[in-house]
Short mmCIF file of C-alpha atoms and ligand atoms in Angstrom, two decimals:
data_model
loop_
_atom_site.label_atom_id
_atom_site.label_comp_id
_atom_site.label_asym_id
_atom_site.label_seq_id
_atom_site.Cartn_x
_atom_site.Cartn_y
_atom_site.Cartn_z
CA UNK A 1 -9.85 -16.35 18.68
CA UNK A 2 -9.46 -15.46 22.40
CA UNK A 3 -6.42 -16.14 24.61
CA UNK A 4 -7.95 -19.16 26.25
CA UNK A 5 -8.90 -20.74 22.81
CA UNK A 6 -5.28 -20.13 21.80
CA UNK A 7 -4.05 -22.09 24.86
CA UNK A 8 -6.48 -24.92 24.05
CA UNK A 9 -5.51 -24.98 20.38
CA UNK A 10 -1.80 -25.28 21.31
CA UNK A 11 -2.75 -28.61 22.78
CA UNK A 12 -4.60 -29.76 19.62
CA UNK A 13 -1.69 -29.99 17.09
CA UNK A 14 -2.28 -30.40 13.41
CA UNK A 15 -0.02 -30.48 10.39
CA UNK A 16 -0.09 -29.29 6.77
CA UNK A 17 -1.64 -32.58 5.80
CA UNK A 18 -4.63 -32.00 8.16
CA UNK A 19 -5.64 -28.67 6.70
CA UNK A 20 -8.61 -28.44 4.44
CA UNK A 21 -8.14 -27.48 0.86
CA UNK A 22 -10.49 -26.10 -1.85
CA UNK A 23 -11.08 -28.53 -4.69
CA UNK A 24 -8.72 -27.90 -7.62
CA UNK A 25 -7.57 -29.55 -11.00
CA UNK A 26 -5.33 -32.45 -11.35
CA UNK A 27 -1.68 -31.28 -11.37
CA UNK A 28 -2.52 -27.56 -11.46
CA UNK A 29 -4.39 -27.68 -8.05
CA UNK A 30 -5.91 -24.32 -7.39
CA UNK A 31 -3.55 -22.43 -9.81
CA UNK A 32 -6.30 -21.41 -12.41
CA UNK A 33 -8.76 -20.24 -9.64
CA UNK A 34 -5.96 -17.98 -8.18
CA UNK A 35 -5.03 -16.23 -11.45
CA UNK A 36 -7.98 -13.81 -11.36
CA UNK A 37 -7.71 -10.06 -10.76
CA UNK A 38 -9.66 -10.48 -7.50
CA UNK A 39 -7.30 -12.98 -5.97
CA UNK A 40 -7.80 -11.43 -2.45
CA UNK A 41 -11.58 -11.97 -2.69
CA UNK A 42 -11.28 -15.54 -3.81
CA UNK A 43 -8.99 -16.31 -0.79
CA UNK A 44 -11.30 -14.34 1.55
CA UNK A 45 -14.39 -16.23 0.33
CA UNK A 46 -12.63 -19.57 0.88
CA UNK A 47 -11.92 -18.49 4.52
CA UNK A 48 -15.66 -18.37 5.01
CA UNK A 49 -16.02 -21.82 3.48
CA UNK A 50 -12.91 -23.71 4.73
CA UNK A 51 -12.09 -21.88 8.04
CA UNK A 52 -9.50 -19.54 9.30
CA UNK A 53 -6.59 -21.78 8.41
CA UNK A 54 -6.58 -23.86 5.09
CA UNK A 55 -4.15 -24.58 2.33
CA UNK A 56 -4.11 -24.00 -1.41
CA UNK A 57 -2.06 -25.78 -4.02
CA UNK A 58 -0.49 -23.71 -6.77
CA UNK A 59 0.68 -26.36 -9.31
CA UNK A 60 2.28 -28.45 -6.61
CA UNK A 61 3.40 -25.69 -4.31
CA UNK A 62 1.39 -25.64 -1.09
CA UNK A 63 0.58 -22.22 0.60
CA UNK A 64 -1.33 -21.82 3.88
CA UNK A 65 -3.90 -19.11 4.16
CA UNK A 66 -4.51 -17.56 7.54
CA UNK A 67 -7.36 -15.27 8.56
CA UNK A 68 -7.71 -15.30 12.36
CA UNK A 69 -6.46 -11.85 13.39
CA UNK A 70 -4.81 -13.19 16.61
CA UNK A 71 -2.85 -15.81 14.52
CA UNK A 72 -1.96 -13.14 11.91
CA UNK A 73 -0.79 -10.67 14.46
CA UNK A 74 1.46 -13.19 16.14
CA UNK A 75 3.06 -14.00 12.85
CA UNK A 76 3.78 -10.37 12.00
CA UNK A 77 5.26 -9.93 15.38
CA UNK A 78 7.54 -12.98 15.06
CA UNK A 79 9.26 -11.47 12.04
CA UNK A 80 12.06 -11.47 11.07
CA UNK A 81 13.22 -14.30 13.36
CA UNK A 82 10.56 -17.00 12.47
CA UNK A 83 9.02 -15.66 9.32
CA UNK A 84 10.40 -14.05 6.16
CA UNK A 85 9.21 -12.43 3.05
CA UNK A 86 8.50 -15.30 0.55
CA UNK A 87 11.26 -16.80 -1.48
CA UNK A 88 9.27 -16.26 -4.68
CA UNK A 89 8.89 -12.52 -3.99
CA UNK A 90 12.64 -12.33 -3.24
CA UNK A 91 13.49 -14.33 -6.44
CA UNK A 92 11.23 -12.23 -8.81
CA UNK A 93 12.26 -8.91 -7.36
CA UNK A 94 15.99 -9.99 -7.46
CA UNK A 95 15.75 -11.17 -11.15
CA UNK A 96 14.19 -7.78 -12.08
CA UNK A 97 16.89 -5.86 -10.13
CA UNK A 98 14.29 -4.43 -7.60
CA UNK A 99 15.62 -6.33 -4.68
CA UNK A 100 15.31 -3.49 -1.93
CA UNK A 101 13.94 -3.19 1.63
CA UNK A 102 10.48 -4.53 0.73
CA UNK A 103 11.63 -7.92 -0.64
CA UNK A 104 14.98 -8.36 1.23
CA UNK A 105 15.44 -10.72 4.32
CA UNK A 106 17.98 -11.10 7.05
CA UNK A 107 21.01 -8.76 7.41
CA UNK A 108 20.42 -7.15 4.03
CA UNK A 109 16.85 -6.19 5.08
CA UNK A 110 18.08 -4.83 8.52
CA UNK A 111 20.77 -2.61 6.91
CA UNK A 112 18.45 -1.15 4.23
CA UNK A 113 15.62 -0.55 6.75
CA UNK A 114 18.00 1.24 9.04
CA UNK A 115 18.98 3.59 6.17
CA UNK A 116 15.48 4.54 5.01
CA UNK A 117 13.84 4.95 8.59
CA UNK A 118 15.16 8.33 9.52
CA UNK A 119 13.48 9.98 6.49
CA UNK A 120 10.07 8.85 7.82
CA UNK A 121 10.41 10.28 11.33
CA UNK A 122 7.89 12.84 12.33
CA UNK A 123 10.59 15.47 12.36
CA UNK A 124 11.67 14.79 8.77
CA UNK A 125 8.11 14.61 7.55
CA UNK A 126 7.25 17.94 9.28
CA UNK A 127 10.17 19.53 7.29
CA UNK A 128 8.86 18.05 4.16
CA UNK A 129 5.41 19.65 4.73
CA UNK A 130 5.86 22.86 2.59
CA UNK A 131 6.56 20.58 -0.43
CA UNK A 132 3.38 18.61 0.30
CA UNK A 133 1.45 21.92 0.52
CA UNK A 134 2.81 23.01 -2.88
CA UNK A 135 2.21 19.71 -4.52
CA UNK A 136 -1.53 19.72 -3.24
CA UNK A 137 -1.88 23.19 -4.74
CA UNK A 138 -0.53 21.92 -8.09
CA UNK A 139 -3.01 19.10 -7.97
CA UNK A 140 -5.82 21.70 -7.33
CA UNK A 141 -4.76 23.73 -10.32
CA UNK A 142 -4.76 20.59 -12.49
CA UNK A 143 -8.20 19.67 -11.38
CA UNK A 144 -9.75 23.16 -11.63
CA UNK A 145 -8.74 23.09 -15.37
CA UNK A 146 -10.68 19.93 -15.77
CA UNK A 147 -13.85 21.18 -13.84
CA UNK A 148 -16.08 21.36 -16.96
CA UNK A 149 -15.72 17.60 -17.55
CA UNK A 150 -18.89 15.57 -16.59
CA UNK A 151 -16.86 12.58 -15.57
CA UNK A 152 -13.25 12.37 -14.55
CA UNK A 153 -11.18 9.21 -14.23
CA UNK A 154 -9.34 10.93 -11.29
CA UNK A 155 -6.98 7.99 -10.59
CA UNK A 156 -4.47 9.13 -13.15
CA UNK A 157 -4.25 12.62 -11.48
CA UNK A 158 -3.87 11.03 -8.04
CA UNK A 159 -1.12 8.76 -9.27
CA UNK A 160 0.75 11.78 -10.70
CA UNK A 161 0.42 13.50 -7.36
CA UNK A 162 1.71 10.53 -5.30
CA UNK A 163 4.73 9.95 -7.78
CA UNK A 164 5.59 13.66 -7.57
CA UNK A 165 5.47 13.48 -3.69
CA UNK A 166 7.47 10.27 -3.40
CA UNK A 167 10.18 11.28 -5.81
CA UNK A 168 10.57 14.61 -4.03
CA UNK A 169 10.83 12.99 -0.53
CA UNK A 170 12.95 10.03 -1.61
CA UNK A 171 15.27 11.69 -4.15
CA UNK A 172 14.74 15.35 -3.80
CA UNK A 173 13.73 15.39 -7.36
CA UNK A 174 10.23 16.41 -8.43
CA UNK A 175 9.07 14.56 -11.59
CA UNK A 176 6.47 17.32 -12.15
CA UNK A 177 3.97 14.85 -13.68
CA UNK A 178 1.13 17.03 -12.45
CA UNK A 179 2.20 19.67 -14.92
CA UNK A 180 2.15 17.32 -17.95
CA UNK A 181 -0.44 15.30 -19.81
CA UNK A 182 1.73 12.68 -21.50
CA UNK A 183 2.92 9.35 -20.24
CA UNK A 184 5.58 9.55 -17.57
CA UNK A 185 7.07 7.54 -14.82
CA UNK A 186 3.58 6.57 -13.50
CA UNK A 187 2.86 4.74 -16.79
CA UNK A 188 6.02 2.55 -16.41
CA UNK A 189 5.08 1.74 -12.79
CA UNK A 190 1.70 0.78 -14.08
CA UNK A 191 3.25 -1.82 -16.20
CA UNK A 192 5.64 -3.13 -13.49
CA UNK A 193 3.07 -3.65 -10.59
CA UNK A 194 0.69 -6.07 -12.09
CA UNK A 195 3.48 -8.10 -13.66
CA UNK A 196 5.33 -8.39 -10.33
CA UNK A 197 2.03 -9.62 -8.80
CA UNK A 198 1.46 -12.33 -11.29
CA UNK A 199 5.11 -13.51 -11.53
CA UNK A 200 5.31 -14.10 -7.71
CA UNK A 201 2.44 -16.60 -8.12
CA UNK A 202 3.82 -18.40 -11.13
CA UNK A 203 5.09 -21.92 -10.24
CA UNK A 204 7.29 -21.96 -13.32
CA UNK A 205 9.41 -18.97 -14.53
CA UNK A 206 8.31 -19.31 -18.19
CA UNK A 207 9.68 -15.89 -19.09
CA UNK A 208 13.26 -17.18 -18.74
CA UNK A 209 12.46 -19.28 -21.85
CA UNK A 210 9.84 -17.40 -23.87
CA UNK A 211 8.83 -13.79 -23.73
CA UNK A 212 5.25 -12.69 -24.39
CA UNK A 213 4.22 -9.14 -25.31
CA UNK A 214 3.55 -8.28 -21.60
CA UNK A 215 7.03 -9.58 -20.59
CA UNK A 216 8.66 -7.41 -23.28
CA UNK A 217 6.63 -4.43 -22.04
CA UNK A 218 7.91 -5.05 -18.51
CA UNK A 219 11.57 -5.24 -19.69
CA UNK A 220 11.13 -1.84 -21.41
CA UNK A 221 9.40 -0.26 -18.49
CA UNK A 222 12.30 -1.36 -16.19
CA UNK A 223 14.88 0.03 -18.66
CA UNK A 224 13.10 3.37 -18.66
CA UNK A 225 12.90 3.50 -14.84
CA UNK A 226 16.45 2.41 -14.51
CA UNK A 227 17.54 5.27 -16.85
CA UNK A 228 15.67 7.67 -14.63
CA UNK A 229 17.03 6.26 -11.43
CA UNK A 230 20.69 6.11 -12.57
CA UNK A 231 20.60 9.75 -13.63
CA UNK A 232 19.19 10.71 -10.05
CA UNK A 233 21.92 8.56 -8.42
CA UNK A 234 24.55 10.48 -10.43
CA UNK A 235 23.10 13.83 -9.44
CA UNK A 236 22.99 12.82 -5.82
CA UNK A 237 26.67 11.75 -5.89
CA UNK A 238 27.54 15.19 -7.37
CA UNK A 239 25.54 16.94 -4.60
CA UNK A 240 27.41 15.11 -1.98
CA UNK A 241 30.75 15.81 -3.54
CA UNK A 242 29.93 19.51 -3.83
CA UNK A 243 28.41 19.78 -0.37
CA UNK A 244 29.99 17.00 1.86
CA UNK A 245 28.18 18.16 5.01
CA UNK A 246 25.08 16.55 3.42
CA UNK A 247 26.64 13.19 4.25
CA UNK A 248 26.16 13.96 8.01
CA UNK A 249 22.82 15.65 7.66
CA UNK A 250 21.25 14.14 4.61
CA UNK A 251 18.00 15.76 3.22
CA UNK A 252 16.71 12.82 1.24
CA UNK A 253 16.60 9.07 1.62
CA UNK A 254 18.82 8.77 -1.46
CA UNK A 255 21.48 11.09 0.02
CA UNK A 256 21.56 8.98 3.10
CA UNK A 257 21.96 5.84 1.16
CA UNK A 258 24.66 7.15 -1.22
CA UNK A 259 26.60 8.61 1.75
CA UNK A 260 26.34 5.28 3.43
CA UNK A 261 27.72 3.54 0.34
CA UNK A 262 31.13 5.28 0.92
CA UNK A 263 31.71 3.43 4.16
CA UNK A 264 32.46 -0.26 4.75
CA UNK A 265 28.74 -0.97 4.50
CA UNK A 266 28.71 -0.23 0.82
CA UNK A 267 25.48 -0.03 -1.02
CA UNK A 268 26.03 -0.89 -4.62
CA UNK A 269 24.48 0.94 -7.64
CA UNK A 270 22.11 -2.08 -7.97
CA UNK A 271 21.01 -1.67 -4.30
CA UNK A 272 20.48 1.94 -4.80
CA UNK A 273 18.39 1.38 -7.93
CA UNK A 274 16.50 -1.39 -6.17
CA UNK A 275 15.45 0.93 -3.27
CA UNK A 276 14.54 3.79 -5.54
CA UNK A 277 12.03 1.59 -7.33
CA UNK A 278 10.96 -0.10 -4.16
CA UNK A 279 10.03 3.11 -2.55
CA UNK A 280 8.25 4.35 -5.60
CA UNK A 281 6.31 1.15 -5.81
CA UNK A 282 5.47 0.88 -2.13
CA UNK A 283 4.57 4.58 -1.79
CA UNK A 284 2.71 5.50 -4.91
CA UNK A 285 -0.01 3.02 -5.69
CA UNK A 286 -0.99 2.26 -2.14
CA UNK A 287 -1.56 5.90 -1.38
CA UNK A 288 -3.32 6.96 -4.56
CA UNK A 289 -5.56 3.92 -4.15
CA UNK A 290 -6.54 4.93 -0.65
CA UNK A 291 -7.35 8.48 -1.94
CA UNK A 292 -9.33 6.96 -4.76
CA UNK A 293 -11.36 4.59 -2.49
CA UNK A 294 -12.04 7.59 -0.11
CA UNK A 295 -13.43 9.43 -3.16
CA UNK A 296 -15.59 6.40 -3.98
CA UNK A 297 -17.26 6.59 -0.53
CA UNK A 298 -17.51 10.32 0.03
CA UNK A 299 -18.78 11.00 -3.51
CA UNK A 300 -21.88 9.06 -2.52
CA UNK A 301 -22.23 11.04 0.83
CA UNK A 302 -22.54 14.83 0.63
CA UNK A 303 -23.10 14.81 4.40
CA UNK A 304 -19.53 13.39 4.92
CA UNK A 305 -18.04 16.03 2.52
CA UNK A 306 -19.85 18.74 4.59
CA UNK A 307 -18.37 17.39 7.84
CA UNK A 308 -14.88 17.15 6.41
CA UNK A 309 -15.17 20.63 5.20
CA UNK A 310 -16.49 21.99 8.47
CA UNK A 311 -13.63 20.39 10.42
CA UNK A 312 -11.08 21.63 7.95
CA UNK A 313 -12.49 25.24 8.16
CA UNK A 314 -12.18 25.12 12.00
CA UNK A 315 -8.60 24.11 11.73
CA UNK A 316 -7.83 26.78 9.10
CA UNK A 317 -9.36 29.40 11.34
CA UNK A 318 -7.35 28.18 14.31
CA UNK A 319 -4.09 28.34 12.27
CA UNK A 320 -4.15 31.66 10.42
CA UNK A 321 -6.23 30.47 7.44
CA UNK A 322 -4.14 27.40 6.73
CA UNK A 323 -3.89 23.78 7.52
CA UNK A 324 -0.37 23.57 8.83
CA UNK A 325 1.57 20.49 9.89
CA UNK A 326 0.04 20.56 13.42
CA UNK A 327 -3.38 21.14 11.97
CA UNK A 328 -3.08 18.03 9.95
CA UNK A 329 -2.87 16.10 13.19
CA UNK A 330 -5.99 17.76 14.40
CA UNK A 331 -8.17 16.63 11.51
CA UNK A 332 -9.51 13.72 13.54
CA UNK A 333 -12.67 13.29 11.51
CA UNK A 334 -10.90 13.10 8.28
CA UNK A 335 -8.59 10.67 9.69
CA UNK A 336 -11.61 8.54 10.73
CA UNK A 337 -12.78 8.65 7.21
CA UNK A 338 -9.45 7.38 5.98
CA UNK A 339 -9.39 4.54 8.66
CA UNK A 340 -12.92 3.54 7.79
CA UNK A 341 -11.93 3.42 4.08
CA UNK A 342 -8.95 1.21 4.90
CA UNK A 343 -11.25 -1.09 6.89
CA UNK A 344 -13.56 -1.77 4.09
CA UNK A 345 -11.17 -1.22 1.15
CA UNK A 346 -7.73 -1.91 2.53
CA UNK A 347 -5.30 -1.11 -0.37
CA UNK A 348 -3.09 -4.00 0.82
CA UNK A 349 -5.69 -6.64 1.74
CA UNK A 350 -3.13 -9.41 2.29
CA UNK A 351 0.47 -9.91 3.02
CA UNK A 352 2.53 -12.91 1.97
CA UNK A 353 5.18 -14.45 4.21
CA UNK A 354 7.20 -17.73 4.66
CA UNK A 355 8.25 -19.78 7.58
CA UNK A 356 11.99 -19.38 8.31
CA UNK A 357 12.07 -22.44 10.61
CA UNK A 358 9.68 -25.25 11.62
CA UNK A 359 7.04 -23.21 13.62
CA UNK A 360 3.83 -23.83 15.44
CA UNK A 361 1.17 -21.23 14.80
CA UNK A 362 -1.01 -20.00 17.64
CA UNK A 363 -3.88 -22.08 16.44
CA UNK A 364 -1.77 -25.24 16.86
CA UNK A 365 -0.82 -25.76 13.21
CA UNK A 366 2.74 -27.10 12.82
CA UNK A 367 4.47 -25.94 9.55
CA UNK A 368 7.86 -26.95 8.13
CA UNK A 369 10.47 -24.38 7.26
CA UNK A 370 9.85 -22.67 3.80
CA UNK A 371 6.10 -22.92 3.89
CA UNK A 372 4.48 -20.03 2.04
CA UNK A 373 1.66 -18.10 3.80
CA UNK A 374 -1.06 -15.70 2.73
CA UNK A 375 -2.04 -13.55 5.59
CA UNK A 376 -5.61 -12.15 5.05
CA UNK A 377 -5.16 -8.86 6.82
CA UNK A 378 -8.43 -7.20 5.79
CA UNK A 379 -10.95 -9.89 6.77
CA UNK A 380 -10.97 -9.23 10.44
CA UNK A 381 -12.20 -5.69 9.88
CA UNK A 382 -15.23 -6.95 7.85
CA UNK A 383 -16.34 -9.22 10.71
CA UNK A 384 -19.51 -8.36 12.50
CA UNK A 385 -18.14 -9.62 15.74
CA UNK A 386 -15.48 -6.96 15.65
CA UNK A 387 -17.44 -4.13 14.13
CA UNK A 388 -21.13 -3.39 14.46
CA UNK A 389 -22.89 -2.97 11.05
CA UNK A 390 -19.48 -4.11 9.62
CA UNK A 391 -20.71 -3.63 5.95
CA UNK A 392 -21.68 -0.02 6.50
CA UNK A 393 -19.27 3.00 5.90
CA UNK A 394 -19.40 4.79 9.25
CA UNK A 395 -16.37 6.93 9.94
CA UNK A 396 -17.66 7.89 13.43
CA UNK A 397 -16.80 4.46 14.75
CA UNK A 398 -13.13 5.60 14.67
CA UNK A 399 -13.68 8.68 16.80
CA UNK A 400 -12.84 8.53 20.42
CA UNK A 401 -16.33 9.25 21.76
CA UNK A 402 -17.78 6.40 19.63
CA UNK A 403 -15.07 4.04 20.71
CA UNK A 404 -15.71 4.89 24.36
CA UNK A 405 -19.48 4.50 23.96
CA UNK A 406 -19.69 0.68 24.07
CA UNK A 407 -22.73 0.76 21.71
CA UNK A 408 -20.37 0.24 18.86
CA UNK A 409 -18.03 -2.81 19.18
CA UNK A 410 -14.71 -1.64 17.83
CA UNK A 411 -11.76 -3.98 17.46
CA UNK A 412 -9.14 -1.89 15.82
CA UNK A 413 -6.52 -4.54 16.09
CA UNK A 414 -8.55 -7.03 14.08
CA UNK A 415 -7.23 -5.95 10.72
CA UNK A 416 -3.75 -4.67 9.65
CA UNK A 417 -3.76 -2.25 6.75
CA UNK A 418 -0.14 -1.33 7.28
CA UNK A 419 1.08 -4.76 8.49
CA UNK A 420 2.83 -5.02 11.87
CA UNK A 421 5.91 -5.88 13.91
CA UNK A 422 9.40 -5.12 12.74
CA UNK A 423 8.32 -4.82 9.06
CA UNK A 424 5.33 -2.52 9.71
CA UNK A 425 4.95 -0.07 6.81
CA UNK A 426 7.28 2.95 7.38
CA UNK A 427 5.19 5.18 5.20
CA UNK A 428 2.00 5.21 7.26
CA UNK A 429 2.33 8.71 8.67
CA UNK A 430 3.31 10.10 5.19
CA UNK A 431 0.29 8.32 3.56
CA UNK A 432 -2.10 9.91 6.10
CA UNK A 433 -0.46 13.42 5.51
CA UNK A 434 -0.92 13.08 1.75
CA UNK A 435 -4.45 11.78 1.99
CA UNK A 436 -5.67 14.45 4.40
CA UNK A 437 -4.21 17.34 2.42
CA UNK A 438 -5.77 16.13 -0.81
CA UNK A 439 -9.22 15.21 0.56
CA UNK A 440 -9.51 18.46 2.68
CA UNK A 441 -8.53 20.49 -0.55
CA UNK A 442 -11.10 18.55 -2.71
CA UNK A 443 -13.88 19.00 -0.21
CA UNK A 444 -13.20 22.72 0.02
CA UNK A 445 -13.12 23.41 -3.66
CA UNK A 446 -15.55 21.01 -5.14
CA UNK A 447 -18.92 19.30 -4.74
CA UNK A 448 -17.95 15.63 -5.40
CA UNK A 449 -20.47 13.11 -6.87
CA UNK A 450 -20.44 9.95 -8.88
CA UNK A 451 -21.70 9.94 -12.37
CA UNK A 452 -23.53 6.97 -14.00
CA UNK A 453 -20.82 4.43 -14.85
CA UNK A 454 -20.19 0.64 -14.78
CA UNK A 455 -20.08 -0.52 -11.18
CA UNK A 456 -16.76 0.06 -9.26
CA UNK A 457 -15.12 -3.17 -8.46
CA UNK A 458 -12.05 -4.28 -6.62
CA UNK A 459 -8.97 -5.18 -8.62
CA UNK A 460 -5.82 -6.81 -7.15
CA UNK A 461 -2.28 -6.25 -8.36
CA UNK A 462 -0.25 -6.37 -5.04
CA UNK A 463 -2.30 -3.33 -4.13
CA UNK A 464 -6.03 -3.14 -4.43
CA UNK A 465 -7.58 -0.45 -6.58
CA UNK A 466 -11.10 0.64 -7.53
CA UNK A 467 -11.60 -0.37 -11.13
CA UNK A 468 -14.13 1.91 -13.18
CA UNK A 469 -13.96 4.74 -10.72
CA UNK A 470 -15.40 7.95 -12.24
CA UNK A 471 -15.92 11.15 -10.31
CA UNK A 472 -17.75 14.37 -11.11
CA UNK A 473 -16.18 17.56 -9.67
CA UNK A 474 -18.29 20.78 -9.56
CA UNK A 475 -16.35 23.82 -8.48
CA UNK A 476 -18.19 25.49 -5.48
CA UNK A 477 -19.13 29.07 -5.75
CA UNK A 478 -16.58 31.37 -3.97
CA UNK A 479 -17.47 31.92 -0.31
CA UNK A 480 -19.64 28.94 0.14
C1 HEM B 501 -2.14 3.92 2.21
C2 HEM B 501 -0.93 3.81 2.01
C3 HEM B 501 -0.05 2.60 2.36
C4 HEM B 501 -0.45 1.38 2.67
C5 HEM B 501 -1.90 0.86 2.87
C6 HEM B 501 0.75 0.61 2.93
C7 HEM B 501 0.70 -0.70 3.25
C8 HEM B 501 1.88 -1.53 3.47
C9 HEM B 501 1.91 -2.88 4.00
C10 HEM B 501 0.66 -3.71 4.33
C11 HEM B 501 3.25 -3.29 4.03
C12 HEM B 501 3.73 -4.69 4.52
C13 HEM B 501 3.97 -4.47 5.98
C14 HEM B 501 4.26 -5.79 6.67
O1 HEM B 501 4.84 -6.81 6.03
O2 HEM B 501 4.00 -5.90 7.85
C15 HEM B 501 3.97 -2.11 3.64
C16 HEM B 501 5.42 -2.21 3.58
C17 HEM B 501 6.16 -1.11 3.13
N1 HEM B 501 5.66 0.18 2.84
FE1 HEM B 501 3.77 0.77 2.82
N2 HEM B 501 1.83 1.30 2.71
C18 HEM B 501 1.45 2.59 2.31
C19 HEM B 501 2.18 3.68 1.94
C20 HEM B 501 3.59 3.66 1.92
C21 HEM B 501 4.38 4.87 1.61
C22 HEM B 501 3.85 6.27 1.27
C23 HEM B 501 5.62 4.44 1.60
C24 HEM B 501 6.92 5.25 1.34
C25 HEM B 501 7.03 6.20 0.42
C26 HEM B 501 5.69 3.02 2.03
C27 HEM B 501 6.76 2.26 2.00
C28 HEM B 501 6.78 0.96 2.42
C29 HEM B 501 7.99 0.12 2.59
C30 HEM B 501 9.48 0.57 2.29
C31 HEM B 501 7.62 -1.20 2.96
C32 HEM B 501 8.47 -2.39 3.27
C33 HEM B 501 8.79 -2.39 4.79
C34 HEM B 501 9.75 -3.64 5.11
O3 HEM B 501 9.63 -4.63 4.51
O4 HEM B 501 10.54 -3.45 6.02
N3 HEM B 501 4.41 2.62 2.11
N4 HEM B 501 3.15 -1.16 3.37
#
C-alpha cells in the first residue's frame, strides 16, 4: 500500500463486521483449521484468498489477520500505547510462571525491558565475544567427532550451542550441553515451546480441569527448569554479596536484575525466574532455527559455501588469522546469506498483538479495544512486487551494490523478521554474531551437502523450524 492509498483508505471506513472470513464450522469457526503445525502458512494462504485484512473465528473469539507491510509497520510502531501483547499470551505465560519481558505489558514491561537492554548493547556484546569464540570451537569439536556419519540431524547440536551461549550471556553460567550427549535443559525447552504455542490459541483452558499426558510433561519440564533457574538466582545473590561492586557494574543480565531487586523497584523471585525462562525461550530456538535454515539453503549450493569461505578467509588474513569482533561486522556476504534466509524462512513469521483502545488501522479498519491481531510479518518479503524473483534464494540482493543497481527491486522494509518499534527484538545483533561465527566455522571446516531424506517442511511452534532437516558434513582436507 502506498501513502496516497493510505490516505484514501482512511476515508473508506470499515468495521470488524465488514471484514471477510474464511468459511469455518458451526460454533468452532476456524478453530480446527488453525490447529495445524503450519498455522502461519494457513494464515498466509488465506491472505492471498481473502485480502490483506480479514478475520478468523477461533470458537467464538474473533482475531484480525493483517498482511499489508505498511499497516503492520504502523501497528508495530504504535506499541505500547495503542497495541499490546495479547491477553491470551499474557494469561498463559502468567499461569506457567513465565510472565517476563516478552509477555508483559504496560509499566511492568517498561521496567523489565529497561533492565535487560544494557546487556544487549554493542559494548556488552563485544566483551562477550571471547566466550562466543570458545563456544563455537566447542561446537566444532563436537561436529568433528561426528564427521563419519552419513547424515546428521544437526538441529540438536545447534540447540545445544544456542542454549550454552544464552545461559552464559544471561546468567554467566555455561550449561556445557555441547560436551554431553544426554538430555539437558534444551529437551525441557523443546517440551515447553510447542505447548505454549497451542495454549495461547485455545479458546478454553481445558488443562485447568483435566490434564493429558502432554500437559503433565509440560508441568514436569517447568519444574526442572525452575529448579535450574532458582539455583542460578541463589548463586547470583551470593556473587553480589561477595562482590558488591557488581551491583554498579553487572556482568550479566541476571546480576543486573538481582541488583535491581534490592531497591524500591523490587523484582520478585517469580519475576527473575520468568525472565530467565523468557530469555532462554526467546534466544535459543529462534537462533538455532535460523542457523538450521541457512544450512538448508547452503547445503544445496556449494558456490555459496565457497563465497562465504573466501570472504571469511580475507577477514582472517586482515585480522591476524582470526575473525575478531570487528571482523564479524565485515562479513557482509555472510550477513546477506542470513538476511536472505530470514526473508524466505523467517523463524518468527508472525507476531500477535491486541488493540489497547479503539483504533483505526491505516487501511481504514476500525477495531474495538481488546481485538486480537495476527501480524503476518514474513509475507511482504515473499511478494514479487517487493523482491525480483522473490521465490529464489539470492543473497546478493542484500549487498549494497545490488541494492544500488535498480535491476533488483528491493524493499527491505516489507518484512519484519525481528519485529519493530519499541518492542523490537533486543537480541538481533547477538543472533547475527552467533550465526556468522557458526556458519563461517562450518564452511571453513566442512563440505556441506544434503543427503536423500524426506522433504524438509516448515513447522510452527511460536518459532518456525525446518522439520526433517538432515545434513552431511565431510571434513575438508587440511590446507584446502
Ligand atoms: C534469529 C534470531 C531471532 C529472531 C528471528 C527473533 C525475533 C523476534 C521477534 C519477531 C520478536 C517480537 C518483536 C516485536 O514484537 O516487535 C522478538 C522479541 C524478543 N526477542 Fe528475539 N529473535 C531472535 C533472537 C533473540 C535472542 C538471541 C534473544 C536474547 C537472548 C532475543 C530476545 C528477545 C526478547 C527478550 C524479546 C521480547 C521483546 C519485548 O517484548 O520487548 N531474541 N524476537
